[in-house]
mmCIF file of C-alpha atoms and ligand atoms in Angstrom:
data_model
loop_
_atom_site.group_PDB
_atom_site.id
_atom_site.type_symbol
_atom_site.label_atom_id
_atom_site.label_comp_id
_atom_site.label_asym_id
_atom_site.label_seq_id
_atom_site.Cartn_x
_atom_site.Cartn_y
_atom_site.Cartn_z
ATOM 1 C CA MET A 24 4.691 -19.607 -12.769
ATOM 2 C CA ALA A 25 2.924 -16.798 -10.905
ATOM 3 C CA ARG A 26 2.990 -13.421 -12.627
ATOM 4 C CA ILE A 27 3.023 -9.791 -11.384
ATOM 5 C CA ILE A 28 0.573 -8.313 -13.739
ATOM 6 C CA GLY A 29 0.509 -4.793 -12.168
ATOM 7 C CA GLY A 30 0.981 -2.443 -9.302
ATOM 8 C CA ILE A 31 -1.162 0.100 -7.818
ATOM 9 C CA THR A 32 -0.101 2.502 -5.230
ATOM 10 C CA THR A 33 -2.661 4.891 -3.118
ATOM 11 C CA SER A 34 -3.228 6.737 0.042
ATOM 12 C CA HIS A 35 -5.593 5.104 2.868
ATOM 13 C CA VAL A 36 -6.973 7.607 4.570
ATOM 14 C CA PRO A 37 -9.770 6.804 7.331
ATOM 15 C CA ALA A 38 -12.099 9.486 6.298
ATOM 16 C CA ILE A 39 -12.433 7.490 2.935
ATOM 17 C CA GLY A 40 -14.325 4.869 4.954
ATOM 18 C CA ARG A 41 -16.831 7.464 6.104
ATOM 19 C CA ALA A 42 -17.243 9.166 2.565
ATOM 20 C CA ILE A 43 -17.888 5.160 1.354
ATOM 21 C CA ALA A 44 -20.571 4.637 3.971
ATOM 22 C CA ARG A 45 -22.364 8.164 3.241
ATOM 23 C CA ASN A 46 -22.301 7.661 -0.457
ATOM 24 C CA LEU A 47 -20.278 10.768 -1.100
ATOM 25 C CA GLN A 48 -18.645 9.998 -4.060
ATOM 26 C CA GLN A 49 -20.232 12.753 -6.249
ATOM 27 C CA ASP A 50 -19.745 15.451 -3.433
ATOM 28 C CA PRO A 51 -17.347 18.036 -4.650
ATOM 29 C CA TYR A 52 -14.995 17.419 -1.940
ATOM 30 C CA TRP A 53 -14.728 13.768 -2.664
ATOM 31 C CA LYS A 54 -15.413 13.592 -6.317
ATOM 32 C CA PRO A 55 -11.666 14.216 -7.579
ATOM 33 C CA PHE A 56 -10.569 11.645 -5.465
ATOM 34 C CA PHE A 57 -12.954 9.002 -6.053
ATOM 35 C CA ASP A 58 -12.946 9.522 -9.956
ATOM 36 C CA GLY A 59 -9.501 8.692 -9.712
ATOM 37 C CA PHE A 60 -10.080 5.281 -9.112
ATOM 38 C CA ILE A 61 -12.741 4.893 -12.178
ATOM 39 C CA PRO A 62 -9.825 3.484 -14.962
ATOM 40 C CA VAL A 63 -8.081 1.577 -12.313
ATOM 41 C CA ARG A 64 -11.152 -0.365 -11.765
ATOM 42 C CA GLN A 65 -11.612 -0.547 -15.420
ATOM 43 C CA TRP A 66 -8.198 -2.088 -15.784
ATOM 44 C CA LEU A 67 -9.141 -4.558 -12.995
ATOM 45 C CA GLY A 68 -12.022 -5.707 -14.918
ATOM 46 C CA GLU A 69 -10.082 -6.761 -17.723
ATOM 47 C CA THR A 70 -7.103 -7.956 -16.103
ATOM 48 C CA ARG A 71 -8.780 -9.828 -13.311
ATOM 49 C CA PRO A 72 -6.069 -10.676 -11.004
ATOM 50 C CA ASP A 73 -6.361 -13.758 -8.807
ATOM 51 C CA VAL A 74 -4.030 -12.652 -5.905
ATOM 52 C CA VAL A 75 -3.121 -9.367 -4.255
ATOM 53 C CA VAL A 76 0.110 -8.992 -2.330
ATOM 54 C CA LEU A 77 -0.842 -6.047 -0.142
ATOM 55 C CA ILE A 78 1.989 -3.707 1.205
ATOM 56 C CA TYR A 79 0.995 -1.378 4.085
ATOM 57 C CA ASN A 80 1.534 -0.170 7.360
ATOM 58 C CA ASP A 81 -0.447 -1.420 10.284
ATOM 59 C CA HIS A 82 -1.476 1.636 12.616
ATOM 60 C CA GLY A 83 -1.884 -0.291 15.907
ATOM 61 C CA LEU A 84 -4.749 -2.498 15.384
ATOM 62 C CA ASN A 85 -2.728 -5.440 14.949
ATOM 63 C CA PHE A 86 0.825 -4.457 16.344
ATOM 64 C CA PHE A 87 0.819 -1.943 18.911
ATOM 65 C CA LEU A 88 3.960 -0.052 20.274
ATOM 66 C CA ASP A 89 4.897 -2.960 22.930
ATOM 67 C CA LYS A 90 5.524 -5.553 19.836
ATOM 68 C CA MET A 91 6.478 -3.890 16.388
ATOM 69 C CA PRO A 92 8.039 -5.955 13.805
ATOM 70 C CA THR A 93 9.898 -4.217 11.264
ATOM 71 C CA PHE A 94 8.713 -6.374 8.337
ATOM 72 C CA SER A 95 5.899 -8.805 8.778
ATOM 73 C CA ILE A 96 3.570 -11.210 6.583
ATOM 74 C CA GLY A 97 0.257 -12.725 6.784
ATOM 75 C CA ALA A 98 -0.279 -16.719 6.323
ATOM 76 C CA ALA A 99 -3.439 -16.718 7.567
ATOM 77 C CA PRO A 100 -6.363 -18.558 5.904
ATOM 78 C CA GLU A 101 -8.538 -15.247 6.439
ATOM 79 C CA TYR A 102 -7.967 -12.191 7.655
ATOM 80 C CA ARG A 103 -10.512 -9.960 9.479
ATOM 81 C CA ASN A 104 -11.047 -6.089 9.774
ATOM 82 C CA ALA A 105 -11.905 -4.563 13.443
ATOM 83 C CA ASP A 106 -12.918 -1.138 14.923
ATOM 84 C CA GLU A 107 -9.951 1.305 14.903
ATOM 85 C CA GLY A 108 -11.963 3.985 16.524
ATOM 86 C CA TRP A 109 -12.367 6.256 13.477
ATOM 87 C CA GLY A 110 -16.168 5.517 13.459
ATOM 88 C CA ILE A 111 -16.116 3.771 9.810
ATOM 89 C CA PRO A 112 -17.869 0.357 9.362
ATOM 90 C CA THR A 113 -15.784 -2.659 9.109
ATOM 91 C CA VAL A 114 -15.887 -4.643 5.903
ATOM 92 C CA PRO A 115 -16.415 -8.497 5.145
ATOM 93 C CA PRO A 116 -13.250 -10.807 5.779
ATOM 94 C CA PHE A 117 -10.732 -11.414 3.227
ATOM 95 C CA LYS A 118 -9.437 -14.682 2.011
ATOM 96 C CA GLY A 119 -6.016 -15.544 2.399
ATOM 97 C CA ASP A 120 -3.625 -17.782 0.365
ATOM 98 C CA PRO A 121 -1.448 -19.693 3.354
ATOM 99 C CA ALA A 122 0.330 -21.657 0.611
ATOM 100 C CA LEU A 123 1.671 -18.628 -1.434
ATOM 101 C CA SER A 124 2.344 -16.880 1.991
ATOM 102 C CA TRP A 125 4.439 -19.732 3.059
ATOM 103 C CA HIS A 126 6.404 -19.835 -0.279
ATOM 104 C CA LEU A 127 7.329 -15.950 0.274
ATOM 105 C CA ILE A 128 8.225 -16.514 3.772
ATOM 106 C CA GLU A 129 10.444 -19.302 2.770
ATOM 107 C CA GLN A 130 11.899 -17.448 -0.320
ATOM 108 C CA LEU A 131 12.656 -14.067 1.909
ATOM 109 C CA VAL A 132 13.995 -15.633 4.982
ATOM 110 C CA GLY A 133 16.010 -17.432 2.589
ATOM 111 C CA GLU A 134 17.204 -14.167 1.141
ATOM 112 C CA GLU A 135 18.111 -12.726 4.748
ATOM 113 C CA PHE A 136 14.617 -11.017 5.442
ATOM 114 C CA ASP A 137 14.186 -12.054 9.266
ATOM 115 C CA LEU A 138 10.288 -11.640 8.612
ATOM 116 C CA THR A 139 7.730 -11.884 11.455
ATOM 117 C CA THR A 140 5.024 -14.615 10.268
ATOM 118 C CA CYS A 141 1.427 -13.924 11.445
ATOM 119 C CA GLN A 142 -1.045 -16.814 11.066
ATOM 120 C CA GLU A 143 -3.552 -14.446 12.737
ATOM 121 C CA MET A 144 -3.656 -10.719 11.781
ATOM 122 C CA LYS A 145 -6.087 -8.190 11.878
ATOM 123 C CA VAL A 146 -6.116 -5.648 8.833
ATOM 124 C CA ASP A 147 -6.724 -1.853 9.530
ATOM 125 C CA HIS A 148 -7.821 1.023 7.392
ATOM 126 C CA ALA A 149 -4.465 1.093 5.149
ATOM 127 C CA PHE A 150 -5.541 -2.498 3.774
ATOM 128 C CA THR A 151 -9.318 -2.304 4.101
ATOM 129 C CA LEU A 152 -10.087 0.816 2.416
ATOM 130 C CA PRO A 153 -7.820 0.726 -0.644
ATOM 131 C CA MET A 154 -9.696 -2.606 -1.287
ATOM 132 C CA ALA A 155 -12.817 -1.062 -0.854
ATOM 133 C CA LEU A 156 -11.818 1.588 -3.690
ATOM 134 C CA LEU A 157 -10.746 -1.065 -5.892
ATOM 135 C CA TRP A 158 -13.996 -3.346 -5.336
ATOM 136 C CA PRO A 159 -16.381 -1.190 -4.030
ATOM 137 C CA ASP A 160 -19.128 -4.105 -3.921
ATOM 138 C CA GLN A 161 -16.362 -5.477 -1.083
ATOM 139 C CA ASN A 162 -17.227 -8.853 -2.725
ATOM 140 C CA TRP A 163 -13.486 -9.501 -2.896
ATOM 141 C CA PRO A 164 -12.820 -11.230 -5.899
ATOM 142 C CA VAL A 165 -9.208 -12.237 -5.075
ATOM 143 C CA ARG A 166 -7.191 -14.007 -2.244
ATOM 144 C CA VAL A 167 -4.454 -11.786 -0.385
ATOM 145 C CA VAL A 168 -1.304 -11.777 1.515
ATOM 146 C CA PRO A 169 -0.779 -8.973 3.454
ATOM 147 C CA VAL A 170 2.894 -7.478 3.865
ATOM 148 C CA CYS A 171 3.324 -5.264 6.436
ATOM 149 C CA ILE A 172 6.187 -2.558 7.231
ATOM 150 C CA ASN A 173 6.534 -0.538 10.317
ATOM 151 C CA THR A 174 6.232 2.954 9.832
ATOM 152 C CA VAL A 175 4.824 4.220 13.371
ATOM 153 C CA GLN A 176 7.721 3.643 15.677
ATOM 154 C CA ALA A 177 11.318 4.462 15.306
ATOM 155 C CA PRO A 178 13.387 3.124 13.718
ATOM 156 C CA LEU A 179 12.140 2.465 10.471
ATOM 157 C CA PRO A 180 13.414 0.521 7.902
ATOM 158 C CA SER A 181 15.362 2.561 5.476
ATOM 159 C CA ALA A 182 13.929 3.190 1.830
ATOM 160 C CA THR A 183 16.899 0.955 0.302
ATOM 161 C CA ARG A 184 15.964 -1.833 2.609
ATOM 162 C CA CYS A 185 12.377 -1.401 1.392
ATOM 163 C CA TYR A 186 13.268 -1.298 -2.173
ATOM 164 C CA LYS A 187 15.274 -4.934 -1.628
ATOM 165 C CA LEU A 188 12.204 -6.015 0.427
ATOM 166 C CA GLY A 189 10.015 -5.493 -2.927
ATOM 167 C CA GLN A 190 12.731 -7.119 -5.156
ATOM 168 C CA ALA A 191 12.902 -10.233 -3.031
ATOM 169 C CA LEU A 192 9.178 -10.405 -3.007
ATOM 170 C CA ALA A 193 9.145 -10.039 -6.755
ATOM 171 C CA ARG A 194 11.580 -12.885 -6.894
ATOM 172 C CA ALA A 195 9.647 -15.025 -4.570
ATOM 173 C CA VAL A 196 6.582 -14.522 -6.829
ATOM 174 C CA ALA A 197 8.324 -15.538 -9.875
ATOM 175 C CA SER A 198 9.278 -18.942 -8.398
ATOM 176 C CA TRP A 199 6.116 -19.892 -7.165
ATOM 177 C CA SER A 200 4.756 -22.856 -9.202
ATOM 178 C CA GLY A 201 1.224 -21.612 -9.407
ATOM 179 C CA ASP A 202 -0.122 -19.683 -12.516
ATOM 180 C CA GLU A 203 -1.633 -16.975 -10.579
ATOM 181 C CA LYS A 204 -1.989 -13.388 -11.932
ATOM 182 C CA VAL A 205 -0.852 -11.247 -9.045
ATOM 183 C CA LEU A 206 -1.512 -7.512 -8.134
ATOM 184 C CA VAL A 207 0.540 -5.505 -6.057
ATOM 185 C CA LEU A 208 -0.945 -2.759 -3.841
ATOM 186 C CA GLY A 209 0.791 -0.391 -1.955
ATOM 187 C CA THR A 210 -1.063 1.761 0.318
ATOM 188 C CA GLY A 211 0.262 4.673 2.412
ATOM 189 C CA GLY A 212 1.358 8.430 1.991
ATOM 190 C CA LEU A 213 1.811 10.811 0.108
ATOM 191 C CA SER A 214 2.979 13.818 2.085
ATOM 192 C CA HIS A 215 1.285 14.038 5.480
ATOM 193 C CA GLN A 216 1.628 14.885 9.003
ATOM 194 C CA LEU A 217 -1.026 14.292 11.853
ATOM 195 C CA ASP A 218 0.908 15.347 14.855
ATOM 196 C CA GLY A 219 3.236 18.308 16.039
ATOM 197 C CA GLU A 220 3.813 21.782 15.270
ATOM 198 C CA ARG A 221 3.704 20.901 11.762
ATOM 199 C CA ALA A 222 0.267 18.952 11.756
ATOM 200 C CA GLY A 223 -1.165 19.519 8.513
ATOM 201 C CA PHE A 224 1.995 19.750 6.323
ATOM 202 C CA ILE A 225 1.805 18.696 2.938
ATOM 203 C CA ASN A 226 4.605 18.825 0.047
ATOM 204 C CA LYS A 227 3.248 19.388 -3.348
ATOM 205 C CA ASP A 228 6.643 19.571 -5.219
ATOM 206 C CA PHE A 229 8.360 16.457 -3.264
ATOM 207 C CA ASP A 230 5.345 14.572 -3.879
ATOM 208 C CA LEU A 231 5.059 15.109 -7.823
ATOM 209 C CA LYS A 232 8.946 14.321 -7.792
ATOM 210 C CA PHE A 233 8.486 10.830 -6.083
ATOM 211 C CA MET A 234 5.560 10.014 -8.446
ATOM 212 C CA ASP A 235 7.858 10.969 -11.523
ATOM 213 C CA SER A 236 10.827 9.038 -10.132
ATOM 214 C CA LEU A 237 8.762 5.903 -10.067
ATOM 215 C CA VAL A 238 8.243 6.052 -13.538
ATOM 216 C CA GLY A 239 11.266 7.318 -14.861
ATOM 217 C CA ASN A 240 15.049 6.252 -15.225
ATOM 218 C CA ASP A 241 15.764 6.327 -11.339
ATOM 219 C CA PRO A 242 12.829 4.787 -9.586
ATOM 220 C CA ARG A 243 15.387 4.453 -6.559
ATOM 221 C CA TRP A 244 15.264 8.423 -6.343
ATOM 222 C CA ALA A 245 13.718 8.444 -2.802
ATOM 223 C CA CYS A 246 16.195 5.823 -1.584
ATOM 224 C CA GLN A 247 19.055 8.580 -1.165
ATOM 225 C CA PHE A 248 17.338 10.089 1.846
ATOM 226 C CA ASP A 249 17.340 8.565 5.279
ATOM 227 C CA THR A 250 14.286 8.308 7.539
ATOM 228 C CA HIS A 251 14.649 12.082 9.180
ATOM 229 C CA GLN A 252 14.922 13.442 5.562
ATOM 230 C CA LEU A 253 11.847 11.273 4.254
ATOM 231 C CA VAL A 254 9.936 12.979 7.494
ATOM 232 C CA GLU A 255 11.461 16.446 6.706
ATOM 233 C CA HIS A 256 10.268 16.351 3.357
ATOM 234 C CA THR A 257 6.846 14.415 3.577
ATOM 235 C CA GLY A 258 5.733 14.694 6.925
ATOM 236 C CA THR A 259 5.936 12.216 9.967
ATOM 237 C CA GLN A 260 3.047 10.402 8.021
ATOM 238 C CA GLY A 261 4.505 10.874 4.548
ATOM 239 C CA VAL A 262 7.079 8.256 5.410
ATOM 240 C CA GLU A 263 4.361 5.839 4.368
ATOM 241 C CA LEU A 264 5.851 6.439 0.947
ATOM 242 C CA LEU A 265 7.970 3.416 1.718
ATOM 243 C CA MET A 266 4.939 1.257 0.812
ATOM 244 C CA TRP A 267 5.011 2.640 -2.851
ATOM 245 C CA LEU A 268 8.616 1.810 -3.305
ATOM 246 C CA ALA A 269 8.609 -1.358 -2.389
ATOM 247 C CA THR A 270 5.532 -2.094 -4.521
ATOM 248 C CA ARG A 271 7.689 -0.142 -7.593
ATOM 249 C CA ALA A 272 10.536 -2.520 -6.917
ATOM 250 C CA MET A 273 8.151 -5.801 -7.261
ATOM 251 C CA LEU A 274 7.613 -4.182 -10.773
ATOM 252 C CA GLY A 275 11.060 -4.739 -12.473
ATOM 253 C CA GLU A 276 13.456 -2.058 -13.676
ATOM 254 C CA LYS A 277 10.887 -0.904 -16.296
ATOM 255 C CA VAL A 278 7.411 0.202 -15.703
ATOM 256 C CA LYS A 279 4.526 1.539 -17.905
ATOM 257 C CA ALA A 280 2.285 4.051 -16.206
ATOM 258 C CA LEU A 281 -1.396 3.463 -17.006
ATOM 259 C CA HIS A 282 -2.692 6.179 -14.715
ATOM 260 C CA ARG A 283 -2.084 8.487 -12.320
ATOM 261 C CA ASN A 284 -3.992 11.095 -9.898
ATOM 262 C CA TYR A 285 -3.015 13.431 -7.287
ATOM 263 C CA HIS A 286 -5.353 15.642 -5.174
ATOM 264 C CA ILE A 287 -4.869 17.654 -2.208
ATOM 265 C CA PRO A 288 -6.019 17.372 0.388
ATOM 266 C CA ILE A 289 -7.877 14.738 1.549
ATOM 267 C CA SER A 290 -8.186 14.934 5.335
ATOM 268 C CA ASN A 291 -4.791 16.128 6.365
ATOM 269 C CA THR A 292 -3.156 14.046 3.281
ATOM 270 C CA ALA A 293 -1.946 14.633 -0.291
ATOM 271 C CA SER A 294 -3.694 11.658 -1.876
ATOM 272 C CA GLY A 295 -1.670 9.935 -4.772
ATOM 273 C CA LEU A 296 -2.711 7.069 -6.749
ATOM 274 C CA MET A 297 -0.834 5.588 -9.522
ATOM 275 C CA LEU A 298 -1.338 2.339 -11.840
ATOM 276 C CA LEU A 299 1.639 0.674 -12.989
ATOM 277 C CA GLN A 300 2.505 -2.235 -15.476
ATOM 278 C CA PRO A 301 5.810 -4.006 -15.835
ATOM 279 C CA ALA A 302 7.168 -3.141 -19.055
HETATM 280 C C1 DHB B 420 -4.813 10.321 7.919
HETATM 281 C C2 DHB B 420 -3.897 9.739 7.225
HETATM 282 C C3 DHB B 420 -3.595 8.573 7.117
HETATM 283 O O1 DHB B 420 -2.503 8.058 6.478
HETATM 284 C C4 DHB B 420 -3.765 7.631 8.269
HETATM 285 O O2 DHB B 420 -3.142 6.649 8.557
HETATM 286 C C5 DHB B 420 -4.670 8.216 9.344
HETATM 287 C C6 DHB B 420 -5.451 9.349 8.928
HETATM 288 C C7 DHB B 420 -5.687 11.706 7.649
HETATM 289 O O3 DHB B 420 -5.048 12.392 6.668
HETATM 290 O O4 DHB B 420 -6.443 12.056 8.410
HETATM 291 FE FE1 FE B 421 -1.670 5.785 7.457
#
């Protein structure tokens, strides 16, 4: 039986890619952000996951506004990055796990999640940068299963629906016959707004309440808010916190918080990081 050994949630700002390319990890602007990942990499060195289920939102590299699945999942042998126009170097390809992907798809469709299945899928900064933060040598020691949630074009799935997706994914992993150690990685958020009158909006109060809720007695706390309320509290792109909710849901009722970091701002974003272990 495959086993979920932990969950990592992090922000995914393109500027991180430029900072990595320029080796700015010790720069005063970047140090508080990059230092947050040191204990996480140490934990990865000890636990050595085999597979990463990577929950993220594509920003137009793989899906564009003309075709926008609410939930999609990769089932490819390999996933490649490509130039998104941010001026950051692309990264080496990622090895997929088609057998596990198809098992997850079968189980989720069986649970009435109508997924888009992708046997070809380009992965953008929301996928590549968190992976590069976890494995800076970019010699990826894991296979990956990408799970994509639409946060770029209305209507978005509700927080509750994303939570249920995570729970269904966890059941699907538990019913897989392999003996893999599975890491869940959820990327996006926390509060940020890149466009419109509130560009630059950050809500530290809400972010910290949200992070607390994930490790407290009510991990579904954020499910009380509909999409418009989430945008109001976290900014138009802050809704990417849906990835954190789906990730949290995969870890079961109780978790242990092993590490967290919160730093404002990285580019326009309140950057958050959590390392959680099923209790
Ligand atoms: C920024 C943040 C994001 O989540 C993103 O996808 C692109 C840009 C930013 O703060 O610059
Ligand atoms: Fe984003």
